[in-house]
Amino acid sequence: MSAATAPTAGRKTLAVLLLVPALAALVLWTFAWPAARIAPRDLPVGVAGPAAAADGFARELGRHEGAFEVHRYEDAAAARSAVENREVYGAVVVTPAGPELLTASAGSPVVAGLLREAVTGRAAAEGRTVPVTDVVALPSGDPRGAVLGASLLPLAIAGAATGAATVLLGLRGARGAATLVGASVLAGLTGAALAHGWLGALTGNVWAEAGVLSLTVLAIGATFAGLATALGRPGFGLAAVLTILAGNAFSGMSSAPELLPSGIGLLGQWLPPGAGGTALRSVAYFDGAAAGGPLLVLSLWSAAGLAALAFGGRRRTAPAPVPAPAPVPTAAG
């Protein structure tokens, strides 16, 4: 080894030794910090019943400053409808016989357990029991929501692989867009067949579920392809941070966006994995209620990425302008 190459090799070694711990710390912080700070923050819950009794229960929830966003409903039917439409995660119905709790474990098993503990724990201390009704329960094929919670990472990997392969294979313009869309549709159909048909973890309309899965893969794949087309290799790294790293860690799928630190849950819902997970939960268990916003987010990411891919393709394949021929001088007569 020459004296000139030794310092270069040493610098590369030092760069690796510094980069790997920094990357490990970043990944650990991204996933562990939100998980370690889980707590209700403006968690929407409902209270229904006679005004005096319901006001008392609302004040009781309000003592937890910033934890709950209380919605008032006239009766149990209105509260149940709000839970089914994903307006609230659960509701307390105050009756002459005492409070009753409505939950939706399909919306978030963690929130359902939190509400059950908060409402029934106080009653148990007073020697009373609180009836609990799971209005929208998780299916028997996925009683703890584990399949749904674990679905984001495979979707992110599928989208990343599709987008990266499209760019690395040199597919641009309409051909590249068609490849992304076709692969995403096939991935969505495969995912729905496995999660709905085989595992029984999804119980909604299978075609709607396949559509959401396809759009999620497309949004992630288009993000990879679009950023890589626009920025080159750094685009792959930025797309990985947005989708695989922050997108999964900030999605709130294993708990709920309102349980993550302030701002993190909202950010996660503007990234493709969080929007895709929320939309999938809506179509799988709530007949599509509250799916409009997440579907719009996925559509915007998909459109932006496909546009960047198409524009980059035209820019790279456009023929160079042919210079006009220089005039030929003529001999003087």
Tab-separated table of C-alpha atoms in Angstrom:
chain	number	residue	atom	x	y	z
A	1	MET	CA	0.000	0.000	0.000
A	2	SER	CA	1.391	3.372	-0.995
A	3	ALA	CA	1.758	6.261	1.404
A	4	ALA	CA	-0.870	8.191	-0.556
A	5	THR	CA	-3.597	5.564	-0.137
A	6	ALA	CA	-3.007	4.927	3.584
A	7	PRO	CA	-4.536	8.215	4.812
A	8	THR	CA	-7.498	7.724	2.463
A	9	ALA	CA	-8.193	4.239	3.851
A	10	GLY	CA	-7.829	5.585	7.369
A	11	ARG	CA	-10.364	8.329	6.736
A	12	LYS	CA	-12.823	5.824	5.286
A	13	THR	CA	-12.421	3.566	8.312
A	14	LEU	CA	-12.979	6.488	10.663
A	15	ALA	CA	-16.048	7.561	8.707
A	16	VAL	CA	-17.560	4.073	9.029
A	17	LEU	CA	-16.763	3.890	12.753
A	18	LEU	CA	-18.513	7.225	13.330
A	19	LEU	CA	-21.394	6.743	10.915
A	20	VAL	CA	-22.598	3.345	12.137
A	21	PRO	CA	-23.129	4.379	15.803
A	22	ALA	CA	-24.751	7.633	14.680
A	23	LEU	CA	-27.121	5.748	12.394
A	24	ALA	CA	-27.922	3.234	15.141
A	25	ALA	CA	-28.644	6.081	17.568
A	26	LEU	CA	-30.926	7.771	15.014
A	27	VAL	CA	-32.925	4.600	14.396
A	28	LEU	CA	-33.169	3.855	18.115
A	29	TRP	CA	-34.316	7.409	18.873
A	30	THR	CA	-36.868	7.402	16.050
A	31	PHE	CA	-38.546	4.207	17.239
A	32	ALA	CA	-37.899	4.195	20.991
A	33	TRP	CA	-38.577	7.828	21.892
A	34	PRO	CA	-42.235	7.926	20.721
A	35	ALA	CA	-42.875	4.521	22.293
A	36	ALA	CA	-41.448	5.687	25.611
A	37	ARG	CA	-43.652	8.805	25.647
A	38	ILE	CA	-47.028	7.189	24.946
A	39	ALA	CA	-49.827	9.018	26.755
A	40	PRO	CA	-53.236	10.433	25.788
A	41	ARG	CA	-53.027	13.868	24.153
A	42	ASP	CA	-56.358	15.360	23.066
A	43	LEU	CA	-57.709	11.847	22.710
A	44	PRO	CA	-61.287	12.178	21.385
A	45	VAL	CA	-63.798	10.455	23.666
A	46	GLY	CA	-67.544	10.870	24.065
A	47	VAL	CA	-69.832	11.388	27.035
A	48	ALA	CA	-73.589	10.857	26.760
A	49	GLY	CA	-76.528	10.977	29.129
A	50	PRO	CA	-78.531	13.427	31.237
A	51	ALA	CA	-76.915	16.848	31.355
A	52	ALA	CA	-76.061	16.977	35.059
A	53	ALA	CA	-74.527	13.505	35.274
A	54	ALA	CA	-72.761	13.786	31.901
A	55	ASP	CA	-71.308	17.171	32.868
A	56	GLY	CA	-69.858	15.639	35.985
A	57	PHE	CA	-68.186	12.873	34.030
A	58	ALA	CA	-66.892	15.349	31.444
A	59	ARG	CA	-65.363	17.430	34.247
A	60	GLU	CA	-63.756	14.309	35.651
A	61	LEU	CA	-62.094	13.611	32.301
A	62	GLY	CA	-61.144	17.267	32.009
A	63	ARG	CA	-59.052	17.049	35.161
A	64	HIS	CA	-56.477	15.219	33.076
A	65	GLU	CA	-55.290	18.425	31.429
A	66	GLY	CA	-54.686	18.006	27.714
A	67	ALA	CA	-55.358	14.261	27.803
A	68	PHE	CA	-58.910	14.062	26.459
A	69	GLU	CA	-60.982	15.948	23.924
A	70	VAL	CA	-64.519	15.414	25.226
A	71	HIS	CA	-67.448	15.277	22.802
A	72	ARG	CA	-70.987	15.474	24.176
A	73	TYR	CA	-73.837	13.320	22.836
A	74	GLU	CA	-77.499	13.220	23.735
A	75	ASP	CA	-77.915	9.496	24.245
A	76	ALA	CA	-76.340	6.082	23.899
A	77	ALA	CA	-77.402	5.715	20.261
A	78	ALA	CA	-75.629	8.922	19.256
A	79	ALA	CA	-72.521	7.913	21.191
A	80	ARG	CA	-72.471	4.472	19.575
A	81	SER	CA	-72.815	6.047	16.126
A	82	ALA	CA	-69.884	8.355	16.868
A	83	VAL	CA	-67.713	5.384	17.818
A	84	GLU	CA	-68.718	3.489	14.668
A	85	ASN	CA	-67.937	6.542	12.493
A	86	ARG	CA	-64.503	7.025	14.109
A	87	GLU	CA	-65.402	10.408	15.549
A	88	VAL	CA	-64.293	9.195	18.976
A	89	TYR	CA	-62.334	6.190	20.239
A	90	GLY	CA	-64.906	5.378	22.897
A	91	ALA	CA	-67.709	6.868	24.950
A	92	VAL	CA	-69.067	6.855	28.482
A	93	VAL	CA	-72.857	6.598	28.647
A	94	VAL	CA	-74.225	7.799	31.990
A	95	THR	CA	-77.449	5.995	32.943
A	96	PRO	CA	-79.579	5.990	36.128
A	97	ALA	CA	-77.962	2.644	36.986
A	98	GLY	CA	-74.459	4.033	36.545
A	99	PRO	CA	-71.961	4.573	33.733
A	100	GLU	CA	-71.489	2.242	30.793
A	101	LEU	CA	-68.435	2.226	28.544
A	102	LEU	CA	-68.415	1.862	24.768
A	103	THR	CA	-65.057	1.022	23.177
A	104	ALA	CA	-63.741	0.086	19.737
A	105	SER	CA	-60.775	-2.239	19.991
A	106	ALA	CA	-60.595	-2.244	16.180
A	107	GLY	CA	-59.778	1.471	16.351
A	108	SER	CA	-56.952	0.909	18.829
A	109	PRO	CA	-56.608	-1.934	21.330
A	110	VAL	CA	-54.308	0.272	23.419
A	111	VAL	CA	-56.857	3.091	23.664
A	112	ALA	CA	-59.660	0.631	24.411
A	113	GLY	CA	-57.634	-0.759	27.298
A	114	LEU	CA	-56.728	2.716	28.516
A	115	LEU	CA	-60.376	3.789	28.622
A	116	ARG	CA	-61.417	0.558	30.301
A	117	GLU	CA	-58.809	1.039	32.989
A	118	ALA	CA	-59.682	4.712	33.526
A	119	VAL	CA	-63.460	4.203	33.786
A	120	THR	CA	-63.770	0.801	35.406
A	121	GLY	CA	-60.839	1.325	37.787
A	122	ARG	CA	-62.538	4.183	39.595
A	123	ALA	CA	-65.808	2.273	39.811
A	124	ALA	CA	-64.052	-0.816	41.163
A	125	ALA	CA	-62.511	1.282	43.925
A	126	GLU	CA	-66.048	2.303	44.888
A	127	GLY	CA	-67.308	-1.301	44.808
A	128	ARG	CA	-69.196	-0.926	41.514
A	129	THR	CA	-68.863	-2.585	38.114
A	130	VAL	CA	-69.071	-0.826	34.761
A	131	PRO	CA	-70.503	-2.723	31.775
A	132	VAL	CA	-68.159	-2.522	28.781
A	133	THR	CA	-69.341	-3.013	25.200
A	134	ASP	CA	-66.819	-3.407	22.397
A	135	VAL	CA	-68.807	-1.707	19.637
A	136	VAL	CA	-66.301	-2.442	16.856
A	137	ALA	CA	-64.245	-5.418	17.939
A	138	LEU	CA	-61.138	-6.839	16.313
A	139	PRO	CA	-61.711	-10.071	14.381
A	140	SER	CA	-60.960	-13.456	15.867
A	141	GLY	CA	-58.194	-13.884	13.298
A	142	ASP	CA	-56.330	-10.925	14.820
A	143	PRO	CA	-57.683	-10.431	18.361
A	144	ARG	CA	-54.822	-8.158	19.458
A	145	GLY	CA	-54.397	-6.217	16.219
A	146	ALA	CA	-50.910	-7.633	15.732
A	147	VAL	CA	-51.327	-8.387	12.030
A	148	LEU	CA	-52.602	-4.917	11.226
A	149	GLY	CA	-49.869	-3.294	13.300
A	150	ALA	CA	-47.162	-5.342	11.609
A	151	SER	CA	-48.451	-4.733	8.093
A	152	LEU	CA	-46.794	-1.346	7.561
A	153	LEU	CA	-43.177	-2.474	7.353
A	154	PRO	CA	-43.833	-5.094	4.614
A	155	LEU	CA	-45.811	-2.478	2.669
A	156	ALA	CA	-42.969	0.018	3.038
A	157	ILE	CA	-40.411	-2.556	1.904
A	158	ALA	CA	-42.567	-3.557	-1.073
A	159	GLY	CA	-43.011	0.058	-2.102
A	160	ALA	CA	-39.327	0.844	-1.628
A	161	ALA	CA	-38.283	-2.164	-3.693
A	162	THR	CA	-40.721	-1.263	-6.466
A	163	GLY	CA	-39.636	2.362	-6.635
A	164	ALA	CA	-35.922	1.589	-6.424
A	165	ALA	CA	-36.118	-1.138	-9.059
A	166	THR	CA	-38.009	1.164	-11.420
A	167	VAL	CA	-35.256	3.792	-11.232
A	168	LEU	CA	-32.278	1.402	-11.254
A	169	LEU	CA	-33.654	-0.405	-14.306
A	170	GLY	CA	-33.825	2.890	-16.142
A	171	LEU	CA	-37.624	2.981	-16.499
A	172	ARG	CA	-38.842	6.537	-16.931
A	173	GLY	CA	-41.845	8.417	-18.208
A	174	ALA	CA	-45.044	6.524	-19.001
A	175	ARG	CA	-43.300	3.141	-18.904
A	176	GLY	CA	-41.934	3.799	-15.428
A	177	ALA	CA	-45.292	5.048	-14.146
A	178	ALA	CA	-47.083	2.027	-15.595
A	179	THR	CA	-44.553	-0.290	-13.957
A	180	LEU	CA	-45.068	1.350	-10.568
A	181	VAL	CA	-48.852	1.240	-10.808
A	182	GLY	CA	-48.952	-2.351	-12.043
A	183	ALA	CA	-46.582	-3.653	-9.380
A	184	SER	CA	-48.480	-1.771	-6.663
A	185	VAL	CA	-51.814	-3.245	-7.741
A	186	LEU	CA	-50.369	-6.765	-7.702
A	187	ALA	CA	-48.851	-6.169	-4.262
A	188	GLY	CA	-52.172	-4.849	-2.948
A	189	LEU	CA	-54.120	-7.825	-4.281
A	190	THR	CA	-51.578	-10.234	-2.797
A	191	GLY	CA	-51.636	-8.497	0.571
A	192	ALA	CA	-55.432	-8.500	0.717
A	193	ALA	CA	-55.567	-12.167	-0.218
A	194	LEU	CA	-53.177	-13.041	2.610
A	195	ALA	CA	-54.482	-10.734	5.364
A	196	HIS	CA	-58.191	-11.082	4.531
A	197	GLY	CA	-58.563	-14.505	2.977
A	198	TRP	CA	-55.859	-16.537	4.697
A	199	LEU	CA	-55.253	-14.892	8.094
A	200	GLY	CA	-58.749	-13.471	8.589
A	201	ALA	CA	-57.225	-10.309	10.065
A	202	LEU	CA	-59.236	-7.944	7.860
A	203	THR	CA	-63.022	-8.152	7.704
A	204	GLY	CA	-64.113	-5.327	5.405
A	205	ASN	CA	-64.699	-5.271	1.665
A	206	VAL	CA	-61.757	-7.171	0.228
A	207	TRP	CA	-61.596	-5.019	-2.904
A	208	ALA	CA	-61.532	-1.833	-0.840
A	209	GLU	CA	-58.760	-3.321	1.300
A	210	ALA	CA	-56.805	-4.291	-1.812
A	211	GLY	CA	-57.265	-0.761	-3.150
A	212	VAL	CA	-55.893	0.823	0.022
A	213	LEU	CA	-52.950	-1.569	0.125
A	214	SER	CA	-52.198	-0.871	-3.553
A	215	LEU	CA	-52.377	2.890	-3.057
A	216	THR	CA	-50.095	2.674	-0.018
A	217	VAL	CA	-47.467	0.692	-1.921
A	218	LEU	CA	-47.792	3.104	-4.850
A	219	ALA	CA	-47.362	6.167	-2.628
A	220	ILE	CA	-44.194	4.718	-1.078
A	221	GLY	CA	-42.834	3.452	-4.392
A	222	ALA	CA	-43.558	6.740	-6.145
A	223	THR	CA	-41.793	8.601	-3.320
A	224	PHE	CA	-38.660	6.509	-3.846
A	225	ALA	CA	-38.783	6.775	-7.632
A	226	GLY	CA	-39.620	10.471	-7.684
A	227	LEU	CA	-36.976	11.565	-5.175
A	228	ALA	CA	-34.308	9.374	-6.754
A	229	THR	CA	-35.154	10.778	-10.188
A	230	ALA	CA	-35.000	14.342	-8.905
A	231	LEU	CA	-32.030	14.083	-6.520
A	232	GLY	CA	-30.102	11.023	-7.613
A	233	ARG	CA	-28.725	8.649	-4.982
A	234	PRO	CA	-29.457	11.016	-2.059
A	235	GLY	CA	-33.122	10.704	-3.017
A	236	PHE	CA	-33.092	7.045	-1.962
A	237	GLY	CA	-31.855	8.012	1.496
A	238	LEU	CA	-34.431	10.766	1.918
A	239	ALA	CA	-37.229	8.453	0.785
A	240	ALA	CA	-36.070	5.777	3.229
A	241	VAL	CA	-36.206	8.269	6.097
A	242	LEU	CA	-39.694	9.468	5.132
A	243	THR	CA	-41.235	6.048	4.603
A	244	ILE	CA	-39.334	3.225	6.288
A	245	LEU	CA	-37.837	5.092	9.256
A	246	ALA	CA	-40.014	8.026	10.337
A	247	GLY	CA	-43.050	6.802	8.410
A	248	ASN	CA	-43.303	3.589	10.401
A	249	ALA	CA	-42.146	4.936	13.771
A	250	PHE	CA	-44.549	7.898	13.671
A	251	SER	CA	-47.553	6.066	12.199
A	252	GLY	CA	-49.198	5.268	15.542
A	253	MET	CA	-50.421	1.915	14.224
A	254	SER	CA	-49.322	0.012	17.317
A	255	SER	CA	-51.076	2.511	19.615
A	256	ALA	CA	-52.812	5.611	18.189
A	257	PRO	CA	-51.578	8.921	16.723
A	258	GLU	CA	-53.062	10.791	19.706
A	259	LEU	CA	-50.894	8.783	22.089
A	260	LEU	CA	-47.618	9.866	20.485
A	261	PRO	CA	-45.722	13.025	21.503
A	262	SER	CA	-47.305	16.274	20.333
A	263	GLY	CA	-46.798	16.848	16.628
A	264	ILE	CA	-45.283	13.427	15.985
A	265	GLY	CA	-48.631	11.682	15.549
A	266	LEU	CA	-49.855	14.404	13.189
A	267	LEU	CA	-46.644	14.233	11.163
A	268	GLY	CA	-46.994	10.477	10.909
A	269	GLN	CA	-50.472	10.830	9.396
A	270	TRP	CA	-49.025	13.024	6.628
A	271	LEU	CA	-46.505	10.325	5.663
A	272	PRO	CA	-47.531	7.378	3.454
A	273	PRO	CA	-47.259	4.547	6.043
A	274	GLY	CA	-49.349	6.376	8.661
A	275	ALA	CA	-51.983	7.453	6.145
A	276	GLY	CA	-52.078	3.954	4.653
A	277	GLY	CA	-52.474	2.276	8.033
A	278	THR	CA	-55.296	4.599	9.080
A	279	ALA	CA	-57.103	4.151	5.763
A	280	LEU	CA	-56.728	0.368	5.977
A	281	ARG	CA	-58.136	0.329	9.513
A	282	SER	CA	-61.110	2.380	8.326
A	283	VAL	CA	-62.030	0.182	5.358
A	284	ALA	CA	-61.282	-3.081	7.173
A	285	TYR	CA	-63.385	-2.457	10.302
A	286	PHE	CA	-65.404	0.767	10.003
A	287	ASP	CA	-66.993	0.538	6.516
A	288	GLY	CA	-64.669	3.262	5.251
A	289	ALA	CA	-65.535	5.867	7.902
A	290	ALA	CA	-62.913	8.643	8.171
A	291	ALA	CA	-60.893	7.199	5.277
A	292	GLY	CA	-61.159	10.273	3.053
A	293	GLY	CA	-58.297	12.280	4.561
A	294	PRO	CA	-55.730	9.442	4.572
A	295	LEU	CA	-56.654	8.478	1.007
A	296	LEU	CA	-56.087	12.067	-0.091
A	297	VAL	CA	-52.638	12.050	1.529
A	298	LEU	CA	-51.722	8.816	-0.269
A	299	SER	CA	-52.992	10.208	-3.570
A	300	LEU	CA	-50.903	13.361	-3.215
A	301	TRP	CA	-47.707	11.410	-2.523
A	302	SER	CA	-48.458	9.097	-5.448
A	303	ALA	CA	-49.183	11.940	-7.865
A	304	ALA	CA	-46.094	13.925	-6.845
A	305	GLY	CA	-43.785	10.926	-7.205
A	306	LEU	CA	-45.225	9.838	-10.549
A	307	ALA	CA	-44.980	13.406	-11.862
A	308	ALA	CA	-41.307	13.613	-10.849
A	309	LEU	CA	-40.637	10.265	-12.504
A	310	ALA	CA	-42.398	11.288	-15.713
A	311	PHE	CA	-40.754	14.727	-15.841
A	312	GLY	CA	-37.329	13.276	-15.173
A	313	GLY	CA	-37.872	10.702	-17.891
A	314	ARG	CA	-38.758	13.341	-20.475
A	315	ARG	CA	-35.797	15.492	-19.418
A	316	ARG	CA	-33.360	12.606	-19.798
A	317	THR	CA	-34.741	11.265	-23.065
A	318	ALA	CA	-35.373	14.553	-24.856
A	319	PRO	CA	-33.152	14.765	-27.949
A	320	ALA	CA	-30.505	17.428	-27.957
A	321	PRO	CA	-31.355	20.367	-30.208
A	322	VAL	CA	-29.729	20.179	-33.644
A	323	PRO	CA	-27.850	23.393	-34.450
A	324	ALA	CA	-28.812	25.131	-37.624
A	325	PRO	CA	-26.248	24.707	-40.416
A	326	ALA	CA	-23.886	27.602	-40.833
A	327	PRO	CA	-24.430	29.595	-44.023
A	328	VAL	CA	-22.090	28.696	-46.845
A	329	PRO	CA	-20.281	31.753	-48.178
A	330	THR	CA	-20.617	32.298	-51.910
A	331	ALA	CA	-17.933	33.611	-54.201
A	332	ALA	CA	-18.295	37.227	-55.214
A	333	GLY	CA	-19.476	37.553	-58.802
